[in-house]
Amino acid sequence: MELPELTTATLRSAAGKDDPFAGWDTTPLFMQALPSDGALNDASGANTGQNTLAALQALAYDGSPSEIAEEFRNQGNQLFKQRKFKDAIGFYSRALDELGQDLSVEEKRTLWSNRAAANLELANYGSCLRDVAQVLGAPQTYYPEPMPEAWKRTDAKALLRSARALLGLDRLDEAFDALLRLQVLEERLGEAQLDSGKKWREQVQTKIQQRERLELGKKEKERRRKEEEQALVLAMTLRGVALPKITASKPLFSECPSDVRPPHFDPKSLPSSSSPSIPLLPPKADSEASSAAAIRWTAPPPETSLIFPIFLMMPLNNPPTRDLCLEFHTAATFGDLLASMDQDPTTIAMYIATKEGRVLKVGNKLTLGKVLVAAAGEAADDGWELKEGWALELVAVPKGPRGEEWVAKWKQEVKAGVKPLM
């Protein structure tokens, strides 16, 4: 097909006043992209878009399949250097799709490798890996002759691009394997000193170490949670707290509201070996001495002070009330509890009901720890139940005949197992 005539006037008319060479970009031989929206017009206003496209097609398919593919590849490489990766992919794909059946295996491997590089820059990791797989899985047409160096170098590029794509997908073990294979290949090429994958190998190793430490940290956190829960159950049981049955489907304190902290060890009473400030993992040790100096977290002993949420029920109020105190320390007195809830200890009598139906009167000066022991009984076969599985419950009535009458009736109901109070 005949190309449009190239004249100085044509170039000058297409060029701007500030750029005398701008017209070359509209000339088919020197174009790096097809015309954008609209037709390409010459100085006379004539529509030359069709002629331009025809000229481009004539240039694109002038030569053998290998020569045409080479032109497409070179154009793609030029666009790649300009960071126009999507456009570069278009040229590589065109060479493969339209000419692939007429190209040698090595020519196609080069195009796949180049397209993989462009996809990698766009973070199209899946597409990159598919192209790399084509490169590395191509038939070894050189056999039984030794592998050519050009083949090895294409393999080396493919392995590096594969590793980077796998790293982007966080497939660290596979990425590291690809980089090790690259290192071996470079040694066979006599280019061990090049070590093009060193930077990426170090990055992958760092990420693998971080992942391993993260997993170890999760395991350590779970160990501490389980051991602290076991220690807490033991501490409450020894103090006379009657716990609900714990199952896999109903773990300890599972019904506790999210804005309430269930029974727990007093943070101020924890031994140093049970401090939550102890790191989950020791810092990376530079020596055996620093590693040995790391403190291992252990669960608090059962005698460590506890803190409970507790309900204060006042059935003779109008209307009856049930207020929650979020923190009641085992060393605090019940008088302290009433004062913290704006109640007068001198006018109120307090009672608790045990699991076995006993009703115990509680004095203002008694501590929570002592009342828990009393609730357990001499045989330690009773206890103060956790209501709703997470809080103690205290009943308060006015001192005097009215309160005593209500308590007498309540005792009978407790013995009969009548629930609830309110």
XYZ file of C-alpha atoms in Angstrom:
422
model
C 0.000 0.000 0.000
C 1.390 3.431 -0.980
C 2.351 5.684 1.949
C 1.124 9.338 2.051
C 3.592 11.822 0.589
C 5.842 13.388 3.223
C 6.552 17.080 2.526
C 8.044 19.937 4.484
C 4.754 21.812 4.241
C 2.892 18.905 5.766
C 5.265 18.743 8.722
C 5.254 22.500 9.237
C 1.488 22.688 9.172
C 1.221 19.911 11.742
C 3.889 21.488 13.933
C 3.170 24.223 16.411
C 4.938 27.554 16.497
C 6.768 26.604 19.703
C 7.738 23.094 18.615
C 8.934 22.779 14.987
C 9.299 18.987 15.415
C 5.794 18.261 16.713
C 4.635 17.256 13.250
C 6.844 14.185 13.239
C 4.542 12.554 15.819
C 1.718 12.576 13.255
C 3.804 10.916 10.563
C 3.207 7.126 10.393
C 6.876 6.184 10.298
C 7.601 8.062 13.535
C 4.324 7.648 15.447
C 4.391 6.027 18.906
C 0.609 5.822 19.271
C -2.484 5.841 17.118
C -4.386 9.133 16.700
C -6.703 9.871 19.617
C -10.363 10.825 19.299
C -11.306 12.385 15.962
C -9.779 12.256 12.486
C -6.301 13.413 11.639
C -6.538 16.497 9.375
C -3.896 18.068 7.213
C -3.328 21.776 6.613
C -6.179 21.986 4.145
C -8.603 20.430 6.618
C -8.864 17.247 4.592
C -9.485 14.055 6.516
C -6.259 12.050 6.339
C -7.057 9.675 9.234
C -7.802 6.754 6.938
C -4.554 7.280 5.030
C -2.651 7.395 8.326
C -4.133 4.123 9.540
C -3.492 2.499 6.189
C 0.106 3.645 6.279
C 0.517 2.307 9.813
C -0.833 -1.074 8.792
C 1.530 -1.180 5.839
C 4.490 -0.378 8.083
C 3.409 -2.835 10.787
C 3.209 -5.815 8.468
C 6.163 -5.062 6.199
C 8.622 -7.948 6.636
C 8.814 -11.520 7.909
C 6.865 -12.587 11.030
C 10.057 -12.393 13.093
C 10.823 -8.895 11.814
C 7.284 -7.696 12.416
C 7.279 -9.198 15.930
C 10.630 -7.524 16.578
C 9.139 -4.162 15.614
C 6.207 -4.726 17.956
C 8.586 -5.736 20.745
C 10.813 -2.705 20.188
C 7.793 -0.418 20.238
C 6.642 -2.082 23.458
C 10.102 -1.658 24.973
C 10.086 2.033 24.047
C 6.723 2.497 25.736
C 7.950 0.537 28.759
C 10.851 2.983 29.162
C 8.304 5.797 29.090
C 6.385 3.967 31.849
C 3.402 3.469 29.548
C 3.030 -0.095 30.724
C -0.518 -0.748 29.508
C 0.413 0.373 26.006
C 3.561 -1.753 26.114
C 1.486 -4.799 27.061
C -0.696 -4.123 24.027
C 2.270 -4.345 21.638
C 3.705 -7.491 23.273
C 0.267 -9.130 23.193
C -0.266 -8.187 19.568
C 3.007 -9.829 18.564
C 2.079 -13.002 20.454
C -1.564 -13.163 19.375
C -1.139 -12.315 15.717
C 2.287 -13.777 14.976
C 2.923 -16.289 17.737
C 2.409 -19.390 15.604
C 5.142 -18.230 13.221
C 7.701 -17.309 15.900
C 10.421 -19.430 17.459
C 10.093 -20.561 21.064
C 12.833 -18.181 22.187
C 11.144 -15.230 20.445
C 7.901 -15.998 22.244
C 9.742 -16.465 25.552
C 11.224 -12.994 25.169
C 7.801 -11.479 24.504
C 6.239 -13.304 27.478
C 9.097 -12.164 29.677
C 8.711 -8.545 28.580
C 4.955 -8.628 29.093
C 5.514 -10.108 32.553
C 7.761 -7.137 33.378
C 5.054 -4.665 32.322
C 2.376 -6.520 34.292
C 4.669 -6.543 37.314
C 4.990 -2.752 37.173
C 1.187 -2.501 37.156
C 0.952 -4.931 40.113
C -0.930 -7.388 37.886
C 0.753 -10.218 39.765
C -1.480 -12.994 38.466
C -0.904 -11.988 34.830
C 2.811 -11.670 35.502
C 2.976 -15.193 36.927
C 1.048 -16.627 33.993
C 3.543 -15.124 31.538
C 6.483 -16.309 33.627
C 5.016 -19.818 33.654
C 4.956 -19.713 29.848
C 8.626 -18.698 29.805
C 9.828 -21.350 32.236
C 7.550 -24.078 30.883
C 8.334 -23.592 27.199
C 9.595 -26.664 25.273
C 13.385 -26.979 25.423
C 13.942 -26.911 21.687
C 17.726 -26.774 22.054
C 17.862 -30.351 23.451
C 20.053 -32.461 23.234
C 22.468 -29.530 22.891
C 23.450 -27.671 26.089
C 21.150 -24.869 27.193
C 22.129 -21.661 25.350
C 23.198 -18.686 27.441
C 20.425 -16.553 25.951
C 17.907 -19.127 27.190
C 19.447 -19.050 30.669
C 19.333 -15.254 30.779
C 15.660 -15.249 29.836
C 15.087 -17.803 32.590
C 16.953 -15.566 35.039
C 14.765 -12.567 34.228
C 11.643 -14.718 34.502
C 12.683 -16.102 37.894
C 13.291 -12.624 39.289
C 9.957 -11.354 38.002
C 8.237 -14.440 39.352
C 9.779 -13.874 42.787
C 8.708 -10.231 42.867
C 5.144 -11.114 41.858
C 4.980 -13.842 44.513
C 6.305 -11.373 47.065
C 3.546 -8.966 46.072
C 1.016 -11.753 46.721
C 2.683 -12.524 50.078
C 3.537 -16.043 48.900
C 6.862 -15.758 50.645
C 8.070 -19.355 50.595
C 7.506 -19.639 46.848
C 9.200 -16.277 46.280
C 12.243 -17.386 48.265
C 12.428 -20.638 46.296
C 12.406 -18.705 43.000
C 15.196 -16.442 44.255
C 17.327 -19.418 45.289
C 16.874 -20.909 41.823
C 17.904 -17.563 40.341
C 21.038 -17.554 42.487
C 22.008 -21.031 41.273
C 21.351 -20.047 37.650
C 23.561 -16.966 37.933
C 26.351 -19.116 39.346
C 26.072 -21.389 36.307
C 26.309 -18.316 34.085
C 29.494 -17.306 35.882
C 27.750 -14.218 37.261
C 27.567 -15.116 40.937
C 28.972 -11.696 41.821
C 25.975 -10.067 40.109
C 23.482 -11.683 42.511
C 20.557 -9.711 41.070
C 18.139 -11.281 43.535
C 20.061 -10.333 46.702
C 17.925 -7.291 47.520
C 14.708 -9.248 47.083
C 16.064 -12.293 48.916
C 16.840 -10.155 51.946
C 13.403 -8.561 51.767
C 11.689 -11.957 51.585
C 13.784 -13.315 54.468
C 12.867 -10.298 56.582
C 9.176 -10.799 55.841
C 9.405 -14.518 56.597
C 11.032 -13.749 59.951
C 8.359 -11.147 60.698
C 5.643 -13.659 59.826
C 7.222 -16.308 62.043
C 7.475 -13.870 64.959
C 3.872 -12.850 64.412
C 2.771 -16.491 64.580
C 4.870 -17.070 67.700
C 3.357 -13.944 69.237
C -0.170 -15.212 68.553
C 0.643 -18.578 70.137
C 2.176 -16.901 73.177
C -0.835 -14.604 73.560
C -3.174 -17.603 73.448
C -1.011 -19.479 75.974
C -1.211 -16.569 78.384
C -4.961 -16.235 77.930
C -5.572 -19.904 78.679
C -3.203 -20.067 81.648
C -4.583 -16.852 83.157
C -8.132 -18.157 82.789
C -7.173 -21.424 84.488
C -5.454 -19.496 87.296
C -8.507 -17.242 87.701
C -10.887 -20.206 87.911
C -8.657 -21.778 90.563
C -8.420 -18.519 92.531
C -12.214 -18.011 92.512
C -12.927 -21.649 93.390
C -10.536 -21.562 96.358
C -12.255 -18.388 97.587
C -15.727 -19.925 97.496
C -17.137 -18.548 94.262
C -19.651 -20.915 92.642
C -18.890 -20.838 88.920
C -21.224 -21.773 86.063
C -20.377 -24.815 84.001
C -17.784 -23.959 81.365
C -18.144 -25.608 77.964
C -16.718 -25.097 74.497
C -19.983 -23.511 73.379
C -20.278 -21.420 76.549
C -16.822 -20.293 77.685
C -16.123 -18.459 80.932
C -17.858 -15.055 81.169
C -19.299 -15.447 77.657
C -22.502 -13.627 78.685
C -20.729 -10.650 80.223
C -21.576 -7.377 78.416
C -18.752 -5.936 76.346
C -18.684 -2.709 78.389
C -18.212 -4.564 81.691
C -14.989 -6.215 82.765
C -15.706 -9.649 84.279
C -13.956 -10.935 87.425
C -10.200 -10.523 87.113
C -6.946 -10.320 88.989
C -6.150 -6.942 90.522
C -3.523 -5.430 88.178
C -1.830 -3.695 91.134
C -1.385 -7.016 92.938
C 0.188 -8.956 90.084
C 3.706 -10.294 90.630
C 6.331 -9.016 88.202
C 6.387 -12.392 86.440
C 2.687 -11.958 85.574
C 2.883 -8.371 84.374
C 1.050 -7.703 81.081
C 3.951 -5.421 80.132
C 6.205 -8.435 79.546
C 6.647 -8.620 75.746
C 4.994 -11.548 74.022
C 8.376 -12.351 72.496
C 11.843 -11.364 73.666
C 13.694 -8.911 71.446
C 15.896 -10.432 68.789
C 18.875 -11.610 70.799
C 22.370 -10.694 69.677
C 23.864 -13.011 72.253
C 22.951 -16.025 74.352
C 23.185 -13.904 77.498
C 20.511 -11.451 76.368
C 18.315 -14.365 75.295
C 18.682 -16.044 78.686
C 17.802 -12.775 80.437
C 14.366 -12.654 78.798
C 11.502 -12.990 81.305
C 8.930 -15.698 80.685
C 5.387 -14.736 81.627
C 3.682 -16.970 84.219
C 0.086 -16.966 85.436
C -0.694 -15.182 88.736
C -0.758 -17.387 91.853
C -4.236 -18.115 93.306
C -3.695 -15.860 96.336
C -3.499 -12.775 94.106
C -6.269 -10.276 94.918
C -9.389 -10.335 92.748
C -11.875 -7.729 91.565
C -15.548 -8.560 90.882
C -18.486 -6.704 89.377
C -21.412 -6.881 91.806
C -25.142 -6.162 91.622
C -26.757 -4.297 94.527
C -30.429 -5.287 94.698
C -32.809 -3.127 96.743
C -36.216 -4.862 96.476
C -38.027 -2.493 98.873
C -37.225 0.630 96.912
C -40.111 2.102 94.948
C -39.626 0.925 92.309
C -37.184 -1.898 93.179
C -33.659 -1.273 91.892
C -30.720 -3.369 90.766
C -27.552 -1.318 90.350
C -24.156 -2.520 89.192
C -20.840 -1.699 90.812
C -18.157 -2.404 88.225
C -15.291 -3.107 90.637
C -15.422 -4.632 94.127
C -12.001 -5.629 95.461
C -11.618 -8.710 97.670
C -9.856 -6.526 100.269
C -12.623 -3.867 100.302
C -15.415 -3.845 102.910
C -19.127 -3.911 102.221
C -19.384 -0.548 103.934
C -16.989 0.772 101.304
C -19.220 -0.725 98.622
C -22.362 1.004 99.923
C -20.561 4.323 100.273
C -19.314 4.096 96.686
C -22.934 3.643 95.556
C -24.241 6.605 97.628
C -25.947 4.393 100.211
C -25.853 4.889 104.006
C -24.342 1.777 105.675
C -25.924 2.696 109.028
C -29.482 2.357 107.707
C -29.117 -0.676 105.447
C -28.825 -4.408 106.180
C -27.117 -6.619 103.572
C -27.575 -10.296 102.707
C -26.334 -12.851 100.201
C -27.790 -16.188 99.088
C -25.471 -19.157 98.515
C -25.722 -21.873 95.902
C -27.098 -24.339 98.470
C -29.867 -21.995 99.646
C -28.281 -20.432 102.714
C -28.926 -16.735 103.395
C -26.058 -14.951 105.156
C -26.153 -11.513 106.752
C -23.197 -9.335 105.819
C -21.663 -6.754 108.152
C -20.385 -3.391 106.974
C -16.859 -4.078 108.193
C -16.490 -7.471 106.551
C -14.342 -7.680 103.431
C -15.442 -9.406 100.258
C -12.687 -11.983 100.742
C -14.003 -13.017 104.178
C -17.606 -13.228 103.000
C -16.561 -15.459 100.097
C -14.922 -17.859 102.565
C -18.064 -17.866 104.713
C -20.213 -18.557 101.656
C -18.121 -21.623 100.834
C -19.026 -23.174 104.202
C -16.903 -25.286 106.515
C -16.868 -28.188 104.065
C -16.184 -25.835 101.153
C -19.073 -27.443 99.292
C -21.145 -24.287 98.940
C -20.412 -20.867 97.473
C -21.585 -17.475 96.285
C -22.858 -17.857 92.741
C -21.998 -15.601 89.849
C -25.289 -14.274 88.536
C -25.591 -14.433 84.753
C -22.211 -16.124 84.859
C -20.151 -13.000 85.576
C -21.297 -10.917 88.619
C -21.953 -11.366 92.335
C -25.310 -10.260 93.761
C -25.955 -8.520 97.083
C -29.416 -7.814 98.590
C -29.914 -4.665 100.681
C -33.026 -3.787 102.718
C -33.777 -1.050 105.257
C -32.977 -1.936 108.858
C -36.066 -2.521 110.985
C -39.231 -4.643 110.981
C -40.106 -3.998 107.329
C -36.761 -5.236 106.118
C -36.699 -8.193 108.530
C -40.150 -9.308 107.379
C -39.065 -9.236 103.725
C -35.862 -11.193 104.503
C -37.793 -13.895 106.412
C -40.053 -14.452 103.425
C -37.082 -14.370 101.055
C -35.257 -17.079 103.041
C -38.179 -19.429 102.531
C -38.209 -18.683 98.801
C -34.460 -19.263 98.549
C -34.771 -22.639 100.275
C -37.582 -23.567 97.920
C -35.457 -22.538 94.960
C -37.814 -19.761 93.853
C -36.122 -17.367 91.396
C -35.701 -14.546 90.678
C -36.053 -12.045 93.491
C -37.345 -9.233 91.299
